[in-house]
mmCIF file of C-alpha atoms in Angstrom:
data_model
loop_
_atom_site.group_PDB
_atom_site.id
_atom_site.type_symbol
_atom_site.label_atom_id
_atom_site.label_comp_id
_atom_site.label_asym_id
_atom_site.label_seq_id
_atom_site.Cartn_x
_atom_site.Cartn_y
_atom_site.Cartn_z
ATOM 1 C CA UNK Y 19 5.626 4.514 -4.240
ATOM 2 C CA UNK Y 20 4.538 7.201 -1.751
ATOM 3 C CA UNK Y 21 7.843 8.251 -0.178
ATOM 4 C CA UNK Y 22 10.219 8.137 -3.134
ATOM 5 C CA UNK Y 23 9.453 11.519 -4.723
ATOM 6 C CA UNK Y 24 9.530 13.237 -1.303
ATOM 7 C CA UNK Y 25 12.798 11.487 -0.485
ATOM 8 C CA UNK Y 26 14.375 12.847 -3.681
ATOM 9 C CA UNK Y 27 13.294 16.425 -2.964
ATOM 10 C CA UNK Y 28 14.361 16.098 0.662
ATOM 11 C CA UNK Y 29 17.849 14.985 -0.396
ATOM 12 C CA UNK Y 30 18.148 17.966 -2.763
ATOM 13 C CA UNK Y 31 17.285 20.355 0.087
ATOM 14 C CA UNK Y 32 19.192 18.556 2.872
ATOM 15 C CA UNK Y 33 21.992 16.595 1.158
ATOM 16 C CA UNK Y 34 23.866 15.980 4.441
ATOM 17 C CA UNK Y 35 20.909 14.595 6.410
ATOM 18 C CA UNK Y 36 20.627 10.820 6.427
ATOM 19 C CA UNK Y 37 17.229 9.132 6.261
ATOM 20 C CA UNK Y 38 16.876 5.366 6.506
ATOM 21 C CA UNK Y 39 13.763 3.788 4.984
ATOM 22 C CA UNK Y 40 12.528 0.318 5.928
ATOM 23 C CA UNK Y 41 9.692 -1.637 4.335
ATOM 24 C CA UNK Y 42 7.194 -3.872 6.091
ATOM 25 C CA UNK Y 43 3.513 -4.567 6.658
ATOM 26 C CA UNK Y 44 1.437 -2.230 8.824
ATOM 27 C CA UNK Y 45 1.562 -4.342 12.036
ATOM 28 C CA UNK Y 46 5.364 -4.568 11.805
ATOM 29 C CA UNK Y 47 5.635 -0.822 11.133
ATOM 30 C CA UNK Y 48 3.468 -0.027 14.158
ATOM 31 C CA UNK Y 49 5.567 -2.362 16.316
ATOM 32 C CA UNK Y 50 8.773 -0.618 15.180
ATOM 33 C CA UNK Y 51 7.173 2.750 15.937
ATOM 34 C CA UNK Y 52 6.107 1.621 19.411
ATOM 35 C CA UNK Y 53 9.614 0.300 20.121
ATOM 36 C CA UNK Y 54 11.150 3.640 19.099
ATOM 37 C CA UNK Y 55 13.088 2.069 16.222
ATOM 38 C CA UNK Y 56 11.531 4.374 13.589
ATOM 39 C CA UNK Y 57 10.478 8.015 13.790
ATOM 40 C CA UNK Y 58 7.327 7.667 11.732
ATOM 41 C CA UNK Y 59 5.545 5.185 9.520
ATOM 42 C CA UNK Y 60 3.427 5.286 6.376
ATOM 43 C CA UNK Y 61 0.614 2.748 6.744
ATOM 44 C CA UNK Y 62 -2.824 2.010 5.382
ATOM 45 C CA UNK Y 63 -6.098 1.714 7.207
ATOM 46 C CA UNK Y 64 -7.584 -0.225 8.811
ATOM 47 C CA UNK Y 65 -5.360 -0.884 11.808
ATOM 48 C CA UNK Y 66 -5.962 -1.089 15.546
ATOM 49 C CA UNK Y 67 -5.573 2.449 16.819
ATOM 50 C CA UNK Y 68 -3.800 3.214 20.081
ATOM 51 C CA UNK Y 69 -3.890 6.395 22.208
ATOM 52 C CA UNK Y 70 -0.167 7.026 21.767
ATOM 53 C CA UNK Y 71 -0.296 6.786 17.975
ATOM 54 C CA UNK Y 72 -1.116 9.984 16.110
ATOM 55 C CA UNK Y 73 -2.223 9.509 12.516
ATOM 56 C CA UNK Y 74 -2.522 11.985 9.659
ATOM 57 C CA UNK Y 75 -4.236 10.973 6.425
ATOM 58 C CA UNK Y 76 -2.086 11.841 3.406
ATOM 59 C CA UNK Y 77 -3.999 10.269 0.518
ATOM 60 C CA UNK Y 78 -6.521 7.655 -0.457
ATOM 61 C CA UNK Y 79 -5.513 4.393 -2.086
ATOM 62 C CA UNK Y 80 -7.440 1.689 -3.865
ATOM 63 C CA UNK Y 81 -6.654 -1.992 -4.180
ATOM 64 C CA UNK Y 82 -6.756 -3.680 -7.580
ATOM 65 C CA UNK Y 83 -6.214 -7.062 -9.195
ATOM 66 C CA UNK Y 84 -3.503 -7.410 -11.840
ATOM 67 C CA UNK Y 85 -2.453 -10.221 -14.159
ATOM 68 C CA UNK Y 86 0.263 -11.060 -16.666
ATOM 69 C CA UNK Y 87 0.079 -12.309 -20.244
ATOM 70 C CA UNK Y 88 -0.900 -15.886 -19.395
ATOM 71 C CA UNK Y 89 -4.285 -14.574 -18.237
ATOM 72 C CA UNK Y 90 -5.112 -12.433 -21.300
ATOM 73 C CA UNK Y 91 -8.453 -14.235 -21.700
ATOM 74 C CA UNK Y 92 -9.629 -12.262 -18.652
ATOM 75 C CA UNK Y 93 -8.851 -8.905 -20.300
ATOM 76 C CA UNK Y 94 -11.997 -7.125 -21.419
ATOM 77 C CA UNK Y 95 -14.227 -9.268 -19.221
ATOM 78 C CA UNK Y 96 -16.173 -7.912 -16.259
ATOM 79 C CA UNK Y 97 -15.733 -10.328 -13.387
ATOM 80 C CA UNK Y 98 -17.565 -10.675 -10.096
ATOM 81 C CA UNK Y 99 -15.840 -11.125 -6.757
ATOM 82 C CA UNK Y 100 -17.561 -14.520 -6.513
ATOM 83 C CA UNK Y 101 -15.209 -15.704 -9.305
ATOM 84 C CA UNK Y 102 -12.046 -14.915 -7.310
ATOM 85 C CA UNK Y 103 -11.793 -18.237 -5.396
ATOM 86 C CA UNK Y 104 -11.500 -20.105 -8.713
ATOM 87 C CA UNK Y 105 -8.483 -18.008 -9.778
ATOM 88 C CA UNK Y 106 -4.849 -18.567 -8.725
ATOM 89 C CA UNK Y 107 -4.472 -15.557 -6.439
ATOM 90 C CA UNK Y 108 -1.378 -13.830 -5.080
ATOM 91 C CA UNK Y 109 -2.082 -11.839 -1.898
ATOM 92 C CA UNK Y 110 -0.266 -10.317 1.018
ATOM 93 C CA UNK Y 111 0.186 -12.405 4.137
ATOM 94 C CA UNK Y 112 -2.706 -12.579 6.576
ATOM 95 C CA UNK Y 113 -0.914 -10.483 9.214
ATOM 96 C CA UNK Y 114 -1.144 -7.338 7.063
ATOM 97 C CA UNK Y 115 -3.825 -4.651 7.305
ATOM 98 C CA UNK Y 116 -4.399 -4.782 3.533
ATOM 99 C CA UNK Y 117 -5.066 -8.523 3.559
ATOM 100 C CA UNK Y 118 -7.308 -8.290 6.601
ATOM 101 C CA UNK Y 119 -9.277 -5.511 4.920
ATOM 102 C CA UNK Y 120 -9.659 -7.544 1.712
ATOM 103 C CA UNK Y 121 -10.718 -10.699 3.564
ATOM 104 C CA UNK Y 122 -13.293 -8.837 5.669
ATOM 105 C CA UNK Y 123 -14.717 -6.958 2.691
ATOM 106 C CA UNK Y 124 -15.105 -10.123 0.624
ATOM 107 C CA UNK Y 125 -16.464 -12.128 3.584
ATOM 108 C CA UNK Y 126 -19.373 -9.671 3.722
ATOM 109 C CA UNK Y 127 -20.113 -10.834 0.164
ATOM 110 C CA UNK Y 128 -19.715 -14.516 1.141
ATOM 111 C CA UNK Y 129 -16.408 -14.841 -0.728
ATOM 112 C CA UNK Y 130 -13.489 -16.633 0.947
ATOM 113 C CA UNK Y 131 -10.006 -16.512 -0.574
ATOM 114 C CA UNK Y 132 -7.448 -19.336 -0.608
ATOM 115 C CA UNK Y 133 -4.473 -17.747 -2.412
ATOM 116 C CA UNK Y 134 -1.867 -19.781 -4.269
ATOM 117 C CA UNK Y 135 0.804 -17.466 -2.853
ATOM 118 C CA UNK Y 136 0.863 -15.297 0.276
ATOM 119 C CA UNK Y 137 3.786 -12.877 0.100
ATOM 120 C CA UNK Y 138 5.354 -10.390 2.497
ATOM 121 C CA UNK Y 139 5.421 -7.297 0.251
ATOM 122 C CA UNK Y 140 3.393 -5.762 -2.565
ATOM 123 C CA UNK Y 141 6.538 -5.423 -4.693
ATOM 124 C CA UNK Y 142 6.876 -9.206 -4.664
ATOM 125 C CA UNK Y 143 3.228 -9.609 -5.690
ATOM 126 C CA UNK Y 144 3.806 -7.387 -8.737
ATOM 127 C CA UNK Y 145 6.861 -9.435 -9.745
ATOM 128 C CA UNK Y 146 4.932 -12.706 -9.409
ATOM 129 C CA UNK Y 147 2.058 -11.264 -11.475
ATOM 130 C CA UNK Y 148 4.452 -10.087 -14.203
ATOM 131 C CA UNK Y 149 5.640 -13.696 -14.465
ATOM 132 C CA UNK Y 150 2.006 -14.914 -14.721
ATOM 133 C CA UNK Y 151 2.259 -16.970 -11.548
ATOM 134 C CA UNK Y 152 -1.235 -15.821 -10.580
ATOM 135 C CA UNK Y 153 -3.603 -12.875 -10.186
ATOM 136 C CA UNK Y 154 -2.092 -10.291 -7.835
ATOM 137 C CA UNK Y 155 -3.962 -8.035 -5.424
ATOM 138 C CA UNK Y 156 -2.073 -4.806 -4.640
ATOM 139 C CA UNK Y 157 -2.604 -1.100 -4.138
ATOM 140 C CA UNK Y 158 -2.706 0.584 -7.544
ATOM 141 C CA UNK Y 159 0.372 2.664 -6.771
ATOM 142 C CA UNK Y 160 2.547 -0.441 -6.478
ATOM 143 C CA UNK Y 161 1.404 -1.667 -9.898
ATOM 144 C CA UNK Y 162 1.683 1.699 -11.695
ATOM 145 C CA UNK Y 163 5.045 1.097 -13.382
ATOM 146 C CA UNK Y 164 4.215 -2.475 -14.466
ATOM 147 C CA UNK Y 165 0.886 -1.253 -15.866
ATOM 148 C CA UNK Y 166 2.615 1.593 -17.716
ATOM 149 C CA UNK Y 167 5.041 -0.881 -19.275
ATOM 150 C CA UNK Y 168 2.119 -3.204 -20.101
ATOM 151 C CA UNK Y 169 3.768 -6.023 -18.177
ATOM 152 C CA UNK Y 170 0.443 -6.574 -16.425
ATOM 153 C CA UNK Y 171 -3.146 -5.466 -16.972
ATOM 154 C CA UNK Y 172 -5.987 -4.544 -14.621
ATOM 155 C CA UNK Y 173 -8.858 -6.946 -14.128
ATOM 156 C CA UNK Y 174 -12.312 -5.332 -14.282
ATOM 157 C CA UNK Y 175 -15.010 -6.162 -11.739
ATOM 158 C CA UNK Y 176 -18.679 -5.325 -11.494
ATOM 159 C CA UNK Y 177 -17.901 -3.339 -8.320
ATOM 160 C CA UNK Y 178 -14.805 -1.551 -7.068
ATOM 161 C CA UNK Y 179 -13.047 -2.183 -3.809
ATOM 162 C CA UNK Y 180 -13.621 0.984 -1.750
ATOM 163 C CA UNK Y 181 -10.793 3.473 -1.381
ATOM 164 C CA UNK Y 182 -9.069 3.549 1.993
ATOM 165 C CA UNK Y 183 -6.772 5.945 3.808
ATOM 166 C CA UNK Y 184 -2.995 5.981 3.742
ATOM 167 C CA UNK Y 185 -1.687 7.634 6.903
ATOM 168 C CA UNK Y 186 1.496 8.890 8.452
ATOM 169 C CA UNK Y 187 1.771 7.660 12.033
ATOM 170 C CA UNK Y 188 3.957 9.010 14.820
ATOM 171 C CA UNK Y 189 4.288 8.105 18.496
ATOM 172 C CA UNK Y 190 3.230 10.929 20.824
ATOM 173 C CA UNK Y 191 5.675 9.608 23.462
ATOM 174 C CA UNK Y 192 8.774 10.004 21.273
ATOM 175 C CA UNK Y 193 10.224 13.264 19.921
ATOM 176 C CA UNK Y 194 11.004 13.317 16.217
ATOM 177 C CA UNK Y 195 14.587 13.558 15.028
ATOM 178 C CA UNK Y 196 15.471 16.746 13.100
ATOM 179 C CA UNK Y 197 15.732 14.777 9.835
ATOM 180 C CA UNK Y 198 12.368 13.086 10.201
ATOM 181 C CA UNK Y 199 10.693 16.331 11.259
ATOM 182 C CA UNK Y 200 12.057 18.071 8.150
ATOM 183 C CA UNK Y 201 10.847 15.236 5.892
ATOM 184 C CA UNK Y 202 7.414 15.207 7.535
ATOM 185 C CA UNK Y 203 7.136 18.974 7.137
ATOM 186 C CA UNK Y 204 7.932 18.637 3.431
ATOM 187 C CA UNK Y 205 5.244 15.975 2.984
ATOM 188 C CA UNK Y 206 2.573 17.863 4.902
ATOM 189 C CA UNK Y 207 3.344 21.214 3.197
ATOM 190 C CA UNK Y 208 2.913 19.671 -0.242
ATOM 191 C CA UNK Y 209 -0.234 17.918 0.922
ATOM 192 C CA UNK Y 210 -1.684 21.214 2.161
ATOM 193 C CA UNK Y 211 -0.714 22.914 -1.108
ATOM 194 C CA UNK Y 212 -2.713 20.316 -3.012
ATOM 195 C CA UNK Y 213 0.285 18.870 -4.844
ATOM 196 C CA UNK Y 214 -0.412 15.322 -3.666
ATOM 197 C CA UNK Y 215 -2.400 13.188 -6.065
ATOM 198 C CA UNK Y 216 -4.986 10.594 -5.122
ATOM 199 C CA UNK Y 217 -4.470 6.951 -6.000
ATOM 200 C CA UNK Y 218 -8.190 6.161 -5.733
#
């Protein structure tokens, strides 16, 4: 949901330059970056920072809980995080930064999650939530289209999960390819011009 609009504008400007996009959790993205298999990554905090990794914050994101029609009785209610363990939850796998952040935040409030499903990508969580297989936890940007189509609805809580940073990461040891440098320049120029919106 972050790269797509930039990718479209990049292709209009540089139709002959090829850019390959992969999708994976933050630890996998950082491993690919370290191995020199990608030029840059778009990841969310928190993650274990390393001296060779340069990060630039590009926006803030906020996590939310979404549900499909089977859970309509929860619409209009204000829930507490203490109620989450009783719900059939759909979360990212434990090896992701987003899941680790959620678990640590809730643990501070003495809430421990045991999800029904632990999935590899946020896109899959949205699809499971649309089918009412459980309550999904994703960044709002991933759920935007399903919310717009009213395939899912947002659950309301008595407190919000704090916003966190989405960052572009590069490896100081590896030079950027011309294509990736051009795409990064496009992203950062629009960010500096204030055209980037906040998901918080």
